[in-house]
Amino acid sequence: MKLSFLDEPELEFGGHNRHIDIRQGLTLFGPLDALDGQPRKIRLGIVGTQQTIDGIRQWLERCKNGIKAKTSRQPHLFPDFPGCGEHSPFRAEFAVDDGLVRAISPRELTRITSQSHYLALAEGEELLSNEVQAISEKGRPEVVIVGVPAALIALDGDEENEAIAEFKTDEDQLAYETNVDLRHMLKAKAMRMNQPVQLVLPQTYDDNAKGKISRQSGKRNLQDEATRAWNFHTALYYKANHRPWRIVRHAADLHCCFVGISFYRSLDQANLLTSMAQVYDERGEGVIVRGKPVKLSKDDRQPHLSNEDAFALLASALKEYRGEHRHLPARVVLHKSSSYSHQELDGFNSAVDRQGIDTADFLVMGKAFTRLYRDGNYPPLRGTMLSLDEKTHLLYTRGSVPYYATYPGMYVPRPLKFHIAQADQSPRQLAEEILALTKLNWNNTQFDGGEPITMRVAFQVGKVLKYVPEGGIVQPRYSFYM
């Protein structure tokens, strides 16, 4: 066994400037794709009841002038939100177009919610999606904000605010989530319209609103207002097809394509899983590719692809990458949530060879049950790496963070486990990339993410794709799923 430590990866912001912290980097240098001397205007539409519309508009106005951070001994963890506008960190104005605001009828909402649960859920989704479509057809804003009414929130099985949600790390949930969910039904419908949406619960803009009660602590989870403002506006900026930051690419680095392969269960809960690939470059510009359904073997309960399906899925992913970037990568890094069968390795390697790609690294990603301890009351430092052997390694992507001067999590962190099925790079180089990829999370500006983006989005994408029928429109951009 060998213990080592990785430095916190830097990110690149405007003007090719670098910083390890997302919020400080944006404040000092602006977003990666900021326009010189020319602030952007990001047009927003809103759907909701008159009450939720008023609440969202008032909070957006309040955010323009900045939000003071809560009192804390960790100012790097809880910074002020400096505001939004021409001289804000985003160099952009987030403006609601008065002509693109649609209020839901209270009488119609009462009629819908008086029905049986699933009928009310289906008609509630249709009511919201019709209003989103009306806005999109009229003026197509960059993002439509959906202020979910309290009556429809009560129908939803699992409250989760997109701007403040923590990623669920349960591996079974990652692969097999099957609950019917209003938000993901709506996102699947919005893909047909080519319209990004941002769902918002009342506790985002109203401190007095009732938030979700944590199953673990029994308390209501609600971030401080300045953090909510940071996360909310970052998500809007990304959904408007802009890039706030990227991981640093050095001059000697090969052009790399990061691919996550995972599976999700069909909506009818049949014993079928569908494969998907999430494809990213260092800017976090990602495309989503849906593969074919697969059946679980009686001898192996982990899902696996056939040789032909593995080849087709990775070939499709590389085709999408080329269509997005106008060139193929020189290197492919593949992260998978289950072990590789011989057929999968043959299929993936055939796809890489067919495209003439020079280098490929194939890793299995998952949570470890092994934990490390250090003196004192704090967990190991983020970036701590334990190599169990040449193939198997543990990496603390969550842990104590010197920049924050604390461990910012609520529960004892579990390290990430990665197993090398095939690699041209060293384990340390692969671990450094994984740590950097944890910082590509457009829903959260706290940089110590637990999973690399290749695996983080698998959970969310699968929850949306299960509502898209075979042959339905699958938008390639991740902004339609987050």
GROMACS .gro file of C-alpha atoms in nm:
model
  482
    1MET     CA    1   0.000   0.000   0.000
    2LYS     CA    2   0.111   0.355  -0.072
    3LEU     CA    3  -0.031   0.680   0.068
    4SER     CA    4   0.005   1.008  -0.124
    5PHE     CA    5  -0.158   1.351  -0.147
    6LEU     CA    6  -0.279   1.543  -0.453
    7ASP     CA    7  -0.287   1.922  -0.461
    8GLU     CA    8  -0.621   2.092  -0.516
    9PRO     CA    9  -0.664   2.132  -0.897
   10GLU     CA   10  -0.685   2.483  -1.037
   11LEU     CA   11  -0.966   2.599  -1.264
   12GLU     CA   12  -0.945   2.843  -1.552
   13PHE     CA   13  -1.163   3.153  -1.565
   14GLY     CA   14  -1.175   3.466  -1.780
   15GLY     CA   15  -0.853   3.595  -1.933
   16HIS     CA   16  -0.686   3.255  -1.883
   17ASN     CA   17  -0.657   3.330  -1.511
   18ARG     CA   18  -0.658   3.046  -1.259
   19HIS     CA   19  -0.780   2.981  -0.908
   20ILE     CA   20  -0.867   2.673  -0.704
   21ASP     CA   21  -1.196   2.823  -0.582
   22ILE     CA   22  -1.499   2.869  -0.807
   23ARG     CA   23  -1.658   3.171  -0.640
   24GLN     CA   24  -1.331   3.355  -0.583
   25GLY     CA   25  -1.222   3.280  -0.940
   26LEU     CA   26  -1.546   3.420  -1.082
   27THR     CA   27  -1.528   3.726  -0.857
   28LEU     CA   28  -1.170   3.809  -0.953
   29PHE     CA   29  -1.164   3.711  -1.321
   30GLY     CA   30  -1.517   3.662  -1.449
   31PRO     CA   31  -1.642   3.356  -1.638
   32LEU     CA   32  -1.435   3.164  -1.888
   33ASP     CA   33  -1.630   3.291  -2.189
   34ALA     CA   34  -1.683   3.652  -2.076
   35LEU     CA   35  -1.701   3.906  -2.357
   36ASP     CA   36  -1.445   4.189  -2.341
   37GLY     CA   37  -1.623   4.506  -2.229
   38GLN     CA   38  -1.962   4.374  -2.340
   39PRO     CA   39  -2.189   4.227  -2.072
   40ARG     CA   40  -2.436   3.960  -2.172
   41LYS     CA   41  -2.810   3.978  -2.128
   42ILE     CA   42  -2.967   3.645  -2.038
   43ARG     CA   43  -3.340   3.651  -2.107
   44LEU     CA   44  -3.558   3.456  -1.867
   45GLY     CA   45  -3.919   3.344  -1.875
   46ILE     CA   46  -4.120   3.239  -1.569
   47VAL     CA   47  -4.404   2.990  -1.518
   48GLY     CA   48  -4.586   2.953  -1.187
   49THR     CA   49  -4.870   3.077  -0.976
   50GLN     CA   50  -4.886   3.451  -0.927
   51GLN     CA   51  -4.746   3.394  -0.578
   52THR     CA   52  -4.441   3.198  -0.695
   53ILE     CA   53  -4.385   3.438  -0.986
   54ASP     CA   54  -4.384   3.737  -0.751
   55GLY     CA   55  -4.152   3.560  -0.508
   56ILE     CA   56  -3.900   3.468  -0.779
   57ARG     CA   57  -3.902   3.815  -0.937
   58GLN     CA   58  -3.855   3.987  -0.602
   59TRP     CA   59  -3.566   3.757  -0.512
   60LEU     CA   60  -3.395   3.811  -0.850
   61GLU     CA   61  -3.417   4.187  -0.791
   62ARG     CA   62  -3.273   4.142  -0.442
   63CYS     CA   63  -2.985   3.936  -0.582
   64LYS     CA   64  -2.888   4.210  -0.828
   65ASN     CA   65  -2.749   4.422  -0.546
   66GLY     CA   66  -2.571   4.133  -0.376
   67ILE     CA   67  -2.642   3.913  -0.075
   68LYS     CA   68  -2.431   3.929   0.240
   69ALA     CA   69  -2.285   3.601   0.359
   70LYS     CA   70  -2.392   3.449   0.686
   71THR     CA   71  -2.170   3.505   0.986
   72SER     CA   72  -1.903   3.236   0.986
   73ARG     CA   73  -1.545   3.164   1.084
   74GLN     CA   74  -1.494   3.021   0.732
   75PRO     CA   75  -1.529   3.320   0.496
   76HIS     CA   76  -1.393   3.120   0.200
   77LEU     CA   77  -1.670   2.864   0.246
   78PHE     CA   78  -1.942   3.128   0.289
   79PRO     CA   79  -1.854   3.432   0.074
   80ASP     CA   80  -2.086   3.721  -0.013
   81PHE     CA   81  -2.280   3.698  -0.336
   82PRO     CA   82  -2.157   4.014  -0.515
   83GLY     CA   83  -2.469   4.062  -0.727
   84CYS     CA   84  -2.545   4.020  -1.096
   85GLY     CA   85  -2.517   4.272  -1.374
   86GLU     CA   86  -2.255   4.440  -1.590
   87HIS     CA   87  -1.989   4.448  -1.318
   88SER     CA   88  -2.088   4.126  -1.142
   89PRO     CA   89  -1.879   3.807  -1.142
   90PHE     CA   90  -2.090   3.675  -1.432
   91ARG     CA   91  -2.054   3.994  -1.642
   92ALA     CA   92  -2.418   3.934  -1.733
   93GLU     CA   93  -2.766   4.067  -1.661
   94PHE     CA   94  -3.030   3.807  -1.577
   95ALA     CA   95  -3.346   3.978  -1.703
   96VAL     CA   96  -3.705   3.854  -1.688
   97ASP     CA   97  -3.893   3.937  -2.009
   98ASP     CA   98  -4.235   4.066  -1.904
   99GLY     CA   99  -4.387   3.917  -2.218
  100LEU     CA  100  -4.259   3.572  -2.124
  101VAL     CA  101  -4.431   3.530  -1.787
  102ARG     CA  102  -4.723   3.287  -1.759
  103ALA     CA  103  -4.939   3.257  -1.447
  104ILE     CA  104  -5.123   2.934  -1.370
  105SER     CA  105  -5.492   2.954  -1.283
  106PRO     CA  106  -5.555   2.871  -0.913
  107ARG     CA  107  -5.889   2.713  -1.007
  108GLU     CA  108  -5.723   2.482  -1.258
  109LEU     CA  109  -5.457   2.390  -1.003
  110THR     CA  110  -5.725   2.307  -0.744
  111ARG     CA  111  -5.910   2.089  -0.995
  112ILE     CA  112  -5.592   1.898  -1.085
  113THR     CA  113  -5.477   1.836  -0.729
  114SER     CA  114  -5.820   1.711  -0.616
  115GLN     CA  115  -5.775   1.397  -0.831
  116SER     CA  116  -5.592   1.073  -0.758
  117HIS     CA  117  -5.216   1.101  -0.703
  118TYR     CA  118  -5.084   0.978  -1.039
  119LEU     CA  119  -5.354   1.149  -1.243
  120ALA     CA  120  -5.286   1.476  -1.061
  121LEU     CA  121  -4.912   1.432  -1.118
  122ALA     CA  122  -4.960   1.371  -1.491
  123GLU     CA  123  -5.200   1.662  -1.538
  124GLY     CA  124  -4.981   1.889  -1.324
  125GLU     CA  125  -4.683   1.814  -1.547
  126GLU     CA  126  -4.895   1.878  -1.858
  127LEU     CA  127  -5.017   2.210  -1.716
  128LEU     CA  128  -4.661   2.329  -1.652
  129SER     CA  129  -4.520   2.198  -1.982
  130ASN     CA  130  -4.798   2.366  -2.183
  131GLU     CA  131  -4.707   2.699  -2.024
  132VAL     CA  132  -4.336   2.642  -2.091
  133GLN     CA  133  -4.418   2.562  -2.454
  134ALA     CA  134  -4.629   2.877  -2.488
  135ILE     CA  135  -4.335   3.087  -2.364
  136SER     CA  136  -4.086   2.904  -2.585
  137GLU     CA  137  -4.297   2.948  -2.896
  138LYS     CA  138  -4.355   3.314  -2.824
  139GLY     CA  139  -4.002   3.431  -2.751
  140ARG     CA  140  -3.765   3.140  -2.675
  141PRO     CA  141  -3.574   3.278  -2.374
  142GLU     CA  142  -3.242   3.127  -2.278
  143VAL     CA  143  -3.403   2.963  -1.973
  144VAL     CA  144  -3.759   2.926  -1.843
  145ILE     CA  145  -3.780   2.932  -1.463
  146VAL     CA  146  -4.060   2.712  -1.332
  147GLY     CA  147  -4.178   2.819  -0.987
  148VAL     CA  148  -4.329   2.489  -0.876
  149PRO     CA  149  -4.654   2.554  -0.685
  150ALA     CA  150  -4.677   2.415  -0.333
  151ALA     CA  151  -4.978   2.202  -0.429
  152LEU     CA  152  -4.772   2.018  -0.692
  153ILE     CA  153  -4.467   1.988  -0.466
  154ALA     CA  154  -4.685   1.788  -0.226
  155LEU     CA  155  -4.744   1.533  -0.506
  156ASP     CA  156  -4.377   1.488  -0.587
  157GLY     CA  157  -4.208   1.188  -0.432
  158ASP     CA  158  -3.867   1.339  -0.362
  159GLU     CA  159  -3.823   1.713  -0.316
  160GLU     CA  160  -3.491   1.829  -0.453
  161ASN     CA  161  -3.399   2.185  -0.535
  162GLU     CA  162  -3.175   2.192  -0.841
  163ALA     CA  163  -2.982   2.495  -0.722
  164ILE     CA  164  -2.898   2.354  -0.379
  165ALA     CA  165  -2.927   1.974  -0.405
  166GLU     CA  166  -2.652   1.740  -0.287
  167PHE     CA  167  -2.578   1.453  -0.523
  168LYS     CA  168  -2.707   1.119  -0.396
  169THR     CA  169  -2.419   0.875  -0.366
  170ASP     CA  170  -2.609   0.549  -0.316
  171GLU     CA  171  -2.487   0.329  -0.600
  172ASP     CA  172  -2.814   0.138  -0.625
  173GLN     CA  173  -3.000   0.466  -0.665
  174LEU     CA  174  -2.751   0.577  -0.928
  175ALA     CA  175  -2.828   0.281  -1.148
  176TYR     CA  176  -3.182   0.180  -1.068
  177GLU     CA  177  -3.390   0.486  -0.971
  178THR     CA  178  -3.754   0.423  -1.068
  179ASN     CA  179  -3.977   0.672  -0.879
  180VAL     CA  180  -4.221   0.877  -1.085
  181ASP     CA  181  -4.109   1.237  -1.055
  182LEU     CA  182  -4.276   1.560  -1.169
  183ARG     CA  183  -3.954   1.749  -1.234
  184HIS     CA  184  -3.798   1.488  -1.456
  185MET     CA  185  -4.122   1.433  -1.645
  186LEU     CA  186  -4.123   1.806  -1.720
  187LYS     CA  187  -3.758   1.809  -1.830
  188ALA     CA  188  -3.820   1.519  -2.068
  189LYS     CA  189  -4.111   1.711  -2.220
  190ALA     CA  190  -3.906   2.032  -2.246
  191MET     CA  191  -3.644   1.848  -2.454
  192ARG     CA  192  -3.900   1.820  -2.734
  193MET     CA  193  -3.925   2.200  -2.730
  194ASN     CA  194  -3.546   2.249  -2.724
  195GLN     CA  195  -3.603   2.469  -2.419
  196PRO     CA  196  -3.386   2.453  -2.102
  197VAL     CA  197  -3.584   2.493  -1.779
  198GLN     CA  198  -3.485   2.562  -1.419
  199LEU     CA  199  -3.722   2.433  -1.155
  200VAL     CA  200  -3.736   2.630  -0.832
  201LEU     CA  201  -3.894   2.547  -0.498
  202PRO     CA  202  -4.016   2.821  -0.260
  203GLN     CA  203  -3.730   2.770  -0.012
  204THR     CA  204  -3.486   2.900  -0.275
  205TYR     CA  205  -3.627   3.252  -0.262
  206ASP     CA  206  -3.819   3.248   0.068
  207ASP     CA  207  -3.638   3.172   0.396
  208ASN     CA  208  -3.974   3.118   0.564
  209ALA     CA  209  -4.087   2.846   0.325
  210LYS     CA  210  -4.088   2.489   0.448
  211GLY     CA  211  -3.789   2.298   0.316
  212LYS     CA  212  -3.727   1.928   0.282
  213ILE     CA  213  -3.663   1.738   0.603
  214SER     CA  214  -3.345   1.530   0.587
  215ARG     CA  215  -3.398   1.159   0.642
  216GLN     CA  216  -3.063   1.135   0.821
  217SER     CA  217  -3.074   1.435   1.055
  218GLY     CA  218  -3.448   1.498   1.084
  219LYS     CA  219  -3.377   1.868   1.023
  220ARG     CA  220  -3.463   2.095   0.732
  221ASN     CA  221  -3.182   2.131   0.480
  222LEU     CA  222  -3.147   2.488   0.358
  223GLN     CA  223  -2.830   2.659   0.247
  224ASP     CA  224  -2.764   3.020   0.340
  225GLU     CA  225  -2.905   3.280   0.104
  226ALA     CA  226  -2.574   3.393  -0.046
  227THR     CA  227  -2.482   3.032  -0.136
  228ARG     CA  228  -2.826   2.979  -0.290
  229ALA     CA  229  -2.776   3.291  -0.503
  230TRP     CA  230  -2.433   3.169  -0.621
  231ASN     CA  231  -2.566   2.826  -0.715
  232PHE     CA  232  -2.886   2.953  -0.876
  233HIS     CA  233  -2.717   3.208  -1.102
  234THR     CA  234  -2.438   2.969  -1.198
  235ALA     CA  235  -2.696   2.711  -1.307
  236LEU     CA  236  -2.882   2.975  -1.511
  237TYR     CA  237  -2.559   3.090  -1.675
  238TYR     CA  238  -2.469   2.734  -1.777
  239LYS     CA  239  -2.821   2.652  -1.897
  240ALA     CA  240  -2.806   2.964  -2.115
  241ASN     CA  241  -2.523   2.776  -2.299
  242HIS     CA  242  -2.233   2.969  -2.146
  243ARG     CA  243  -1.926   2.833  -1.966
  244PRO     CA  244  -1.829   2.974  -1.625
  245TRP     CA  245  -1.500   2.780  -1.585
  246ARG     CA  246  -1.310   2.476  -1.703
  247ILE     CA  247  -1.041   2.244  -1.574
  248VAL     CA  248  -0.691   2.350  -1.672
  249ARG     CA  249  -0.544   2.195  -1.985
  250HIS     CA  250  -0.166   2.219  -2.007
  251ALA     CA  251   0.011   2.273  -2.338
  252ALA     CA  252   0.157   1.921  -2.338
  253ASP     CA  253  -0.176   1.752  -2.264
  254LEU     CA  254  -0.348   1.554  -2.536
  255HIS     CA  255  -0.696   1.661  -2.643
  256CYS     CA  256  -0.901   1.435  -2.422
  257CYS     CA  257  -1.257   1.306  -2.429
  258PHE     CA  258  -1.397   1.194  -2.092
  259VAL     CA  259  -1.678   0.938  -2.119
  260GLY     CA  260  -1.902   0.804  -1.844
  261ILE     CA  261  -2.086   0.477  -1.910
  262SER     CA  262  -2.379   0.388  -1.685
  263PHE     CA  263  -2.725   0.229  -1.685
  264TYR     CA  264  -3.079   0.319  -1.577
  265ARG     CA  265  -3.396   0.121  -1.531
  266SER     CA  266  -3.692   0.169  -1.764
  267LEU     CA  267  -4.004   0.351  -1.642
  268ASP     CA  268  -4.217   0.035  -1.645
  269GLN     CA  269  -3.970  -0.117  -1.394
  270ALA     CA  270  -3.921  -0.420  -1.615
  271ASN     CA  271  -3.599  -0.613  -1.571
  272LEU     CA  272  -3.434  -0.403  -1.839
  273LEU     CA  273  -3.158  -0.147  -1.811
  274THR     CA  274  -3.065   0.105  -2.077
  275SER     CA  275  -2.706   0.211  -2.131
  276MET     CA  276  -2.600   0.571  -2.177
  277ALA     CA  277  -2.281   0.767  -2.228
  278GLN     CA  278  -2.196   1.115  -2.106
  279VAL     CA  279  -1.914   1.276  -2.304
  280TYR     CA  280  -1.710   1.578  -2.190
  281ASP     CA  281  -1.405   1.781  -2.273
  282GLU     CA  282  -1.210   1.992  -2.024
  283ARG     CA  283  -1.456   2.280  -2.063
  284GLY     CA  284  -1.737   2.062  -1.935
  285GLU     CA  285  -1.910   2.083  -2.271
  286GLY     CA  286  -2.095   1.756  -2.265
  287VAL     CA  287  -2.316   1.550  -2.490
  288ILE     CA  288  -2.551   1.270  -2.386
  289VAL     CA  289  -2.590   0.950  -2.590
  290ARG     CA  290  -2.854   0.687  -2.519
  291GLY     CA  291  -2.763   0.327  -2.596
  292LYS     CA  292  -2.965   0.008  -2.621
  293PRO     CA  293  -3.154  -0.182  -2.350
  294VAL     CA  294  -2.962  -0.462  -2.181
  295LYS     CA  295  -3.071  -0.758  -1.973
  296LEU     CA  296  -2.913  -0.871  -1.650
  297SER     CA  297  -2.752  -1.214  -1.661
  298LYS     CA  298  -2.861  -1.480  -1.412
  299ASP     CA  299  -2.494  -1.538  -1.332
  300ASP     CA  300  -2.390  -1.172  -1.296
  301ARG     CA  301  -2.626  -0.911  -1.155
  302GLN     CA  302  -2.410  -0.626  -1.285
  303PRO     CA  303  -2.525  -0.490  -1.622
  304HIS     CA  304  -2.292  -0.552  -1.916
  305LEU     CA  305  -2.297  -0.468  -2.285
  306SER     CA  306  -2.235  -0.709  -2.568
  307ASN     CA  307  -1.929  -0.656  -2.786
  308GLU     CA  308  -2.145  -0.500  -3.058
  309ASP     CA  309  -2.339  -0.272  -2.820
  310ALA     CA  310  -2.021  -0.155  -2.644
  311PHE     CA  311  -1.869  -0.068  -2.982
  312ALA     CA  312  -2.187   0.112  -3.095
  313LEU     CA  313  -2.224   0.314  -2.774
  314LEU     CA  314  -1.866   0.444  -2.767
  315ALA     CA  315  -1.864   0.497  -3.145
  316SER     CA  316  -2.181   0.708  -3.112
  317ALA     CA  317  -2.028   0.902  -2.826
  318LEU     CA  318  -1.716   0.981  -3.029
  319LYS     CA  319  -1.932   1.081  -3.326
  320GLU     CA  320  -2.123   1.325  -3.104
  321TYR     CA  321  -1.793   1.458  -2.969
  322ARG     CA  322  -1.666   1.518  -3.321
  323GLY     CA  323  -1.989   1.689  -3.419
  324GLU     CA  324  -1.962   1.919  -3.116
  325HIS     CA  325  -1.589   2.000  -3.141
  326ARG     CA  326  -1.518   1.946  -3.513
  327HIS     CA  327  -1.233   1.707  -3.434
  328LEU     CA  328  -1.172   1.374  -3.265
  329PRO     CA  329  -0.979   1.353  -2.937
  330ALA     CA  330  -0.628   1.209  -2.916
  331ARG     CA  331  -0.719   1.031  -2.592
  332VAL     CA  332  -1.028   0.868  -2.442
  333VAL     CA  333  -1.084   0.822  -2.068
  334LEU     CA  334  -1.378   0.595  -1.990
  335HIS     CA  335  -1.539   0.581  -1.642
  336LYS     CA  336  -1.788   0.303  -1.583
  337SER     CA  337  -2.011   0.229  -1.285
  338SER     CA  338  -1.971  -0.150  -1.311
  339SER     CA  339  -1.686  -0.386  -1.394
  340TYR     CA  340  -1.578  -0.447  -1.754
  341SER     CA  341  -1.653  -0.779  -1.919
  342HIS     CA  342  -1.417  -0.914  -2.185
  343GLN     CA  343  -1.681  -0.838  -2.447
  344GLU     CA  344  -1.709  -0.477  -2.333
  345LEU     CA  345  -1.332  -0.426  -2.339
  346ASP     CA  346  -1.316  -0.572  -2.690
  347GLY     CA  347  -1.602  -0.350  -2.808
  348PHE     CA  348  -1.466  -0.030  -2.653
  349ASN     CA  349  -1.115  -0.094  -2.783
  350SER     CA  350  -1.251  -0.163  -3.131
  351ALA     CA  351  -1.432   0.173  -3.128
  352VAL     CA  352  -1.113   0.351  -3.018
  353ASP     CA  353  -0.902   0.172  -3.280
  354ARG     CA  354  -1.156   0.235  -3.557
  355GLN     CA  355  -1.124   0.611  -3.499
  356GLY     CA  356  -0.742   0.600  -3.485
  357ILE     CA  357  -0.728   0.735  -3.130
  358ASP     CA  358  -0.383   0.700  -2.974
  359THR     CA  359  -0.452   0.653  -2.603
  360ALA     CA  360  -0.733   0.502  -2.394
  361ASP     CA  361  -0.782   0.459  -2.018
  362PHE     CA  362  -1.070   0.247  -1.882
  363LEU     CA  363  -1.164   0.281  -1.513
  364VAL     CA  364  -1.432   0.136  -1.285
  365MET     CA  365  -1.572   0.398  -1.045
  366GLY     CA  366  -1.757   0.348  -0.718
  367LYS     CA  367  -1.772   0.431  -0.347
  368ALA     CA  368  -1.537   0.250  -0.111
  369PHE     CA  369  -1.622   0.107   0.229
  370THR     CA  370  -1.261   0.141   0.349
  371ARG     CA  371  -1.200   0.459   0.549
  372LEU     CA  372  -0.886   0.635   0.662
  373TYR     CA  373  -0.849   0.830   0.985
  374ARG     CA  374  -0.611   1.100   1.100
  375ASP     CA  375  -0.537   1.267   1.432
  376GLY     CA  376  -0.800   1.509   1.554
  377ASN     CA  377  -1.169   1.543   1.479
  378TYR     CA  378  -1.149   1.595   1.104
  379PRO     CA  379  -1.152   1.345   0.816
  380PRO     CA  380  -0.854   1.298   0.582
  381LEU     CA  381  -0.773   1.587   0.352
  382ARG     CA  382  -0.947   1.605   0.016
  383GLY     CA  383  -0.689   1.474  -0.231
  384THR     CA  384  -0.564   1.194  -0.005
  385MET     CA  385  -0.490   0.887  -0.219
  386LEU     CA  386  -0.431   0.532  -0.100
  387SER     CA  387  -0.303   0.281  -0.356
  388LEU     CA  388  -0.397  -0.070  -0.246
  389ASP     CA  389  -0.216  -0.228  -0.540
  390GLU     CA  390  -0.125  -0.134  -0.897
  391LYS     CA  391  -0.486  -0.153  -1.013
  392THR     CA  392  -0.700  -0.047  -0.715
  393HIS     CA  393  -0.692   0.298  -0.555
  394LEU     CA  394  -0.891   0.506  -0.306
  395LEU     CA  395  -0.925   0.883  -0.346
  396TYR     CA  396  -1.080   1.126  -0.099
  397THR     CA  397  -1.276   1.364  -0.317
  398ARG     CA  398  -1.464   1.480  -0.006
  399GLY     CA  399  -1.274   1.555   0.313
  400SER     CA  400  -1.111   1.837   0.505
  401VAL     CA  401  -1.031   2.129   0.277
  402PRO     CA  402  -0.745   2.361   0.383
  403TYR     CA  403  -0.883   2.649   0.172
  404TYR     CA  404  -1.212   2.629   0.360
  405ALA     CA  405  -1.032   2.572   0.694
  406THR     CA  406  -1.279   2.294   0.778
  407TYR     CA  407  -1.448   1.979   0.661
  408PRO     CA  408  -1.758   2.124   0.487
  409GLY     CA  409  -1.967   1.806   0.484
  410MET     CA  410  -2.234   1.682   0.724
  411TYR     CA  411  -2.145   1.312   0.737
  412VAL     CA  412  -1.829   1.102   0.755
  413PRO     CA  413  -1.701   1.097   0.394
  414ARG     CA  414  -1.635   0.777   0.203
  415PRO     CA  415  -1.347   0.778  -0.045
  416LEU     CA  416  -1.399   0.714  -0.413
  417LYS     CA  417  -1.265   0.381  -0.534
  418PHE     CA  418  -1.130   0.347  -0.885
  419HIS     CA  419  -1.004   0.027  -1.040
  420ILE     CA  420  -0.790   0.038  -1.353
  421ALA     CA  421  -0.912  -0.209  -1.613
  422GLN     CA  422  -0.677  -0.070  -1.879
  423ALA     CA  423  -0.458   0.239  -1.876
  424ASP     CA  424  -0.177   0.419  -2.053
  425GLN     CA  425  -0.146   0.688  -1.784
  426SER     CA  426  -0.013   0.646  -1.429
  427PRO     CA  427  -0.257   0.598  -1.138
  428ARG     CA  428  -0.158   0.938  -0.998
  429GLN     CA  429  -0.233   1.115  -1.329
  430LEU     CA  430  -0.570   0.939  -1.347
  431ALA     CA  431  -0.648   1.040  -0.987
  432GLU     CA  432  -0.554   1.404  -1.058
  433GLU     CA  433  -0.799   1.405  -1.348
  434ILE     CA  434  -1.075   1.254  -1.134
  435LEU     CA  435  -1.021   1.520  -0.868
  436ALA     CA  436  -1.039   1.795  -1.132
  437LEU     CA  437  -1.355   1.647  -1.285
  438THR     CA  438  -1.530   1.671  -0.947
  439LYS     CA  439  -1.518   2.051  -0.993
  440LEU     CA  440  -1.737   2.050  -1.306
  441ASN     CA  441  -2.071   2.073  -1.126
  442TRP     CA  442  -2.282   2.361  -1.253
  443ASN     CA  443  -2.541   2.322  -0.975
  444ASN     CA  444  -2.294   2.379  -0.694
  445THR     CA  445  -2.021   2.642  -0.654
  446GLN     CA  446  -1.867   2.470  -0.353
  447PHE     CA  447  -1.577   2.299  -0.526
  448ASP     CA  448  -1.536   1.978  -0.323
  449GLY     CA  449  -1.770   1.759  -0.525
  450GLY     CA  450  -1.779   1.389  -0.441
  451GLU     CA  451  -1.792   1.235  -0.789
  452PRO     CA  452  -1.637   1.327  -1.124
  453ILE     CA  453  -1.887   1.477  -1.366
  454THR     CA  454  -1.867   1.162  -1.580
  455MET     CA  455  -2.045   0.969  -1.304
  456ARG     CA  456  -2.224   1.252  -1.120
  457VAL     CA  457  -2.462   1.326  -1.403
  458ALA     CA  458  -2.548   0.960  -1.463
  459PHE     CA  459  -2.806   0.969  -1.185
  460GLN     CA  460  -2.979   1.283  -1.312
  461VAL     CA  461  -2.966   1.195  -1.681
  462GLY     CA  462  -3.113   0.850  -1.624
  463LYS     CA  463  -3.400   0.996  -1.422
  464VAL     CA  464  -3.495   1.215  -1.719
  465LEU     CA  465  -3.428   0.971  -2.004
  466LYS     CA  466  -3.662   0.709  -1.862
  467TYR     CA  467  -3.951   0.942  -1.958
  468VAL     CA  468  -3.830   0.975  -2.318
  469PRO     CA  469  -3.988   0.704  -2.534
  470GLU     CA  470  -3.789   0.494  -2.778
  471GLY     CA  471  -3.726   0.712  -3.082
  472GLY     CA  472  -3.807   1.029  -2.884
  473ILE     CA  473  -3.594   1.342  -2.894
  474VAL     CA  474  -3.282   1.312  -2.676
  475GLN     CA  475  -3.108   1.646  -2.641
  476PRO     CA  476  -2.730   1.603  -2.636
  477ARG     CA  477  -2.655   1.897  -2.400
  478TYR     CA  478  -2.641   1.826  -2.027
  479SER     CA  479  -2.814   2.159  -1.953
  480PHE     CA  480  -3.147   1.991  -2.045
  481TYR     CA  481  -3.107   1.734  -1.767
  482MET     CA  482  -2.962   1.927  -1.471
   0.00000   0.00000   0.00000
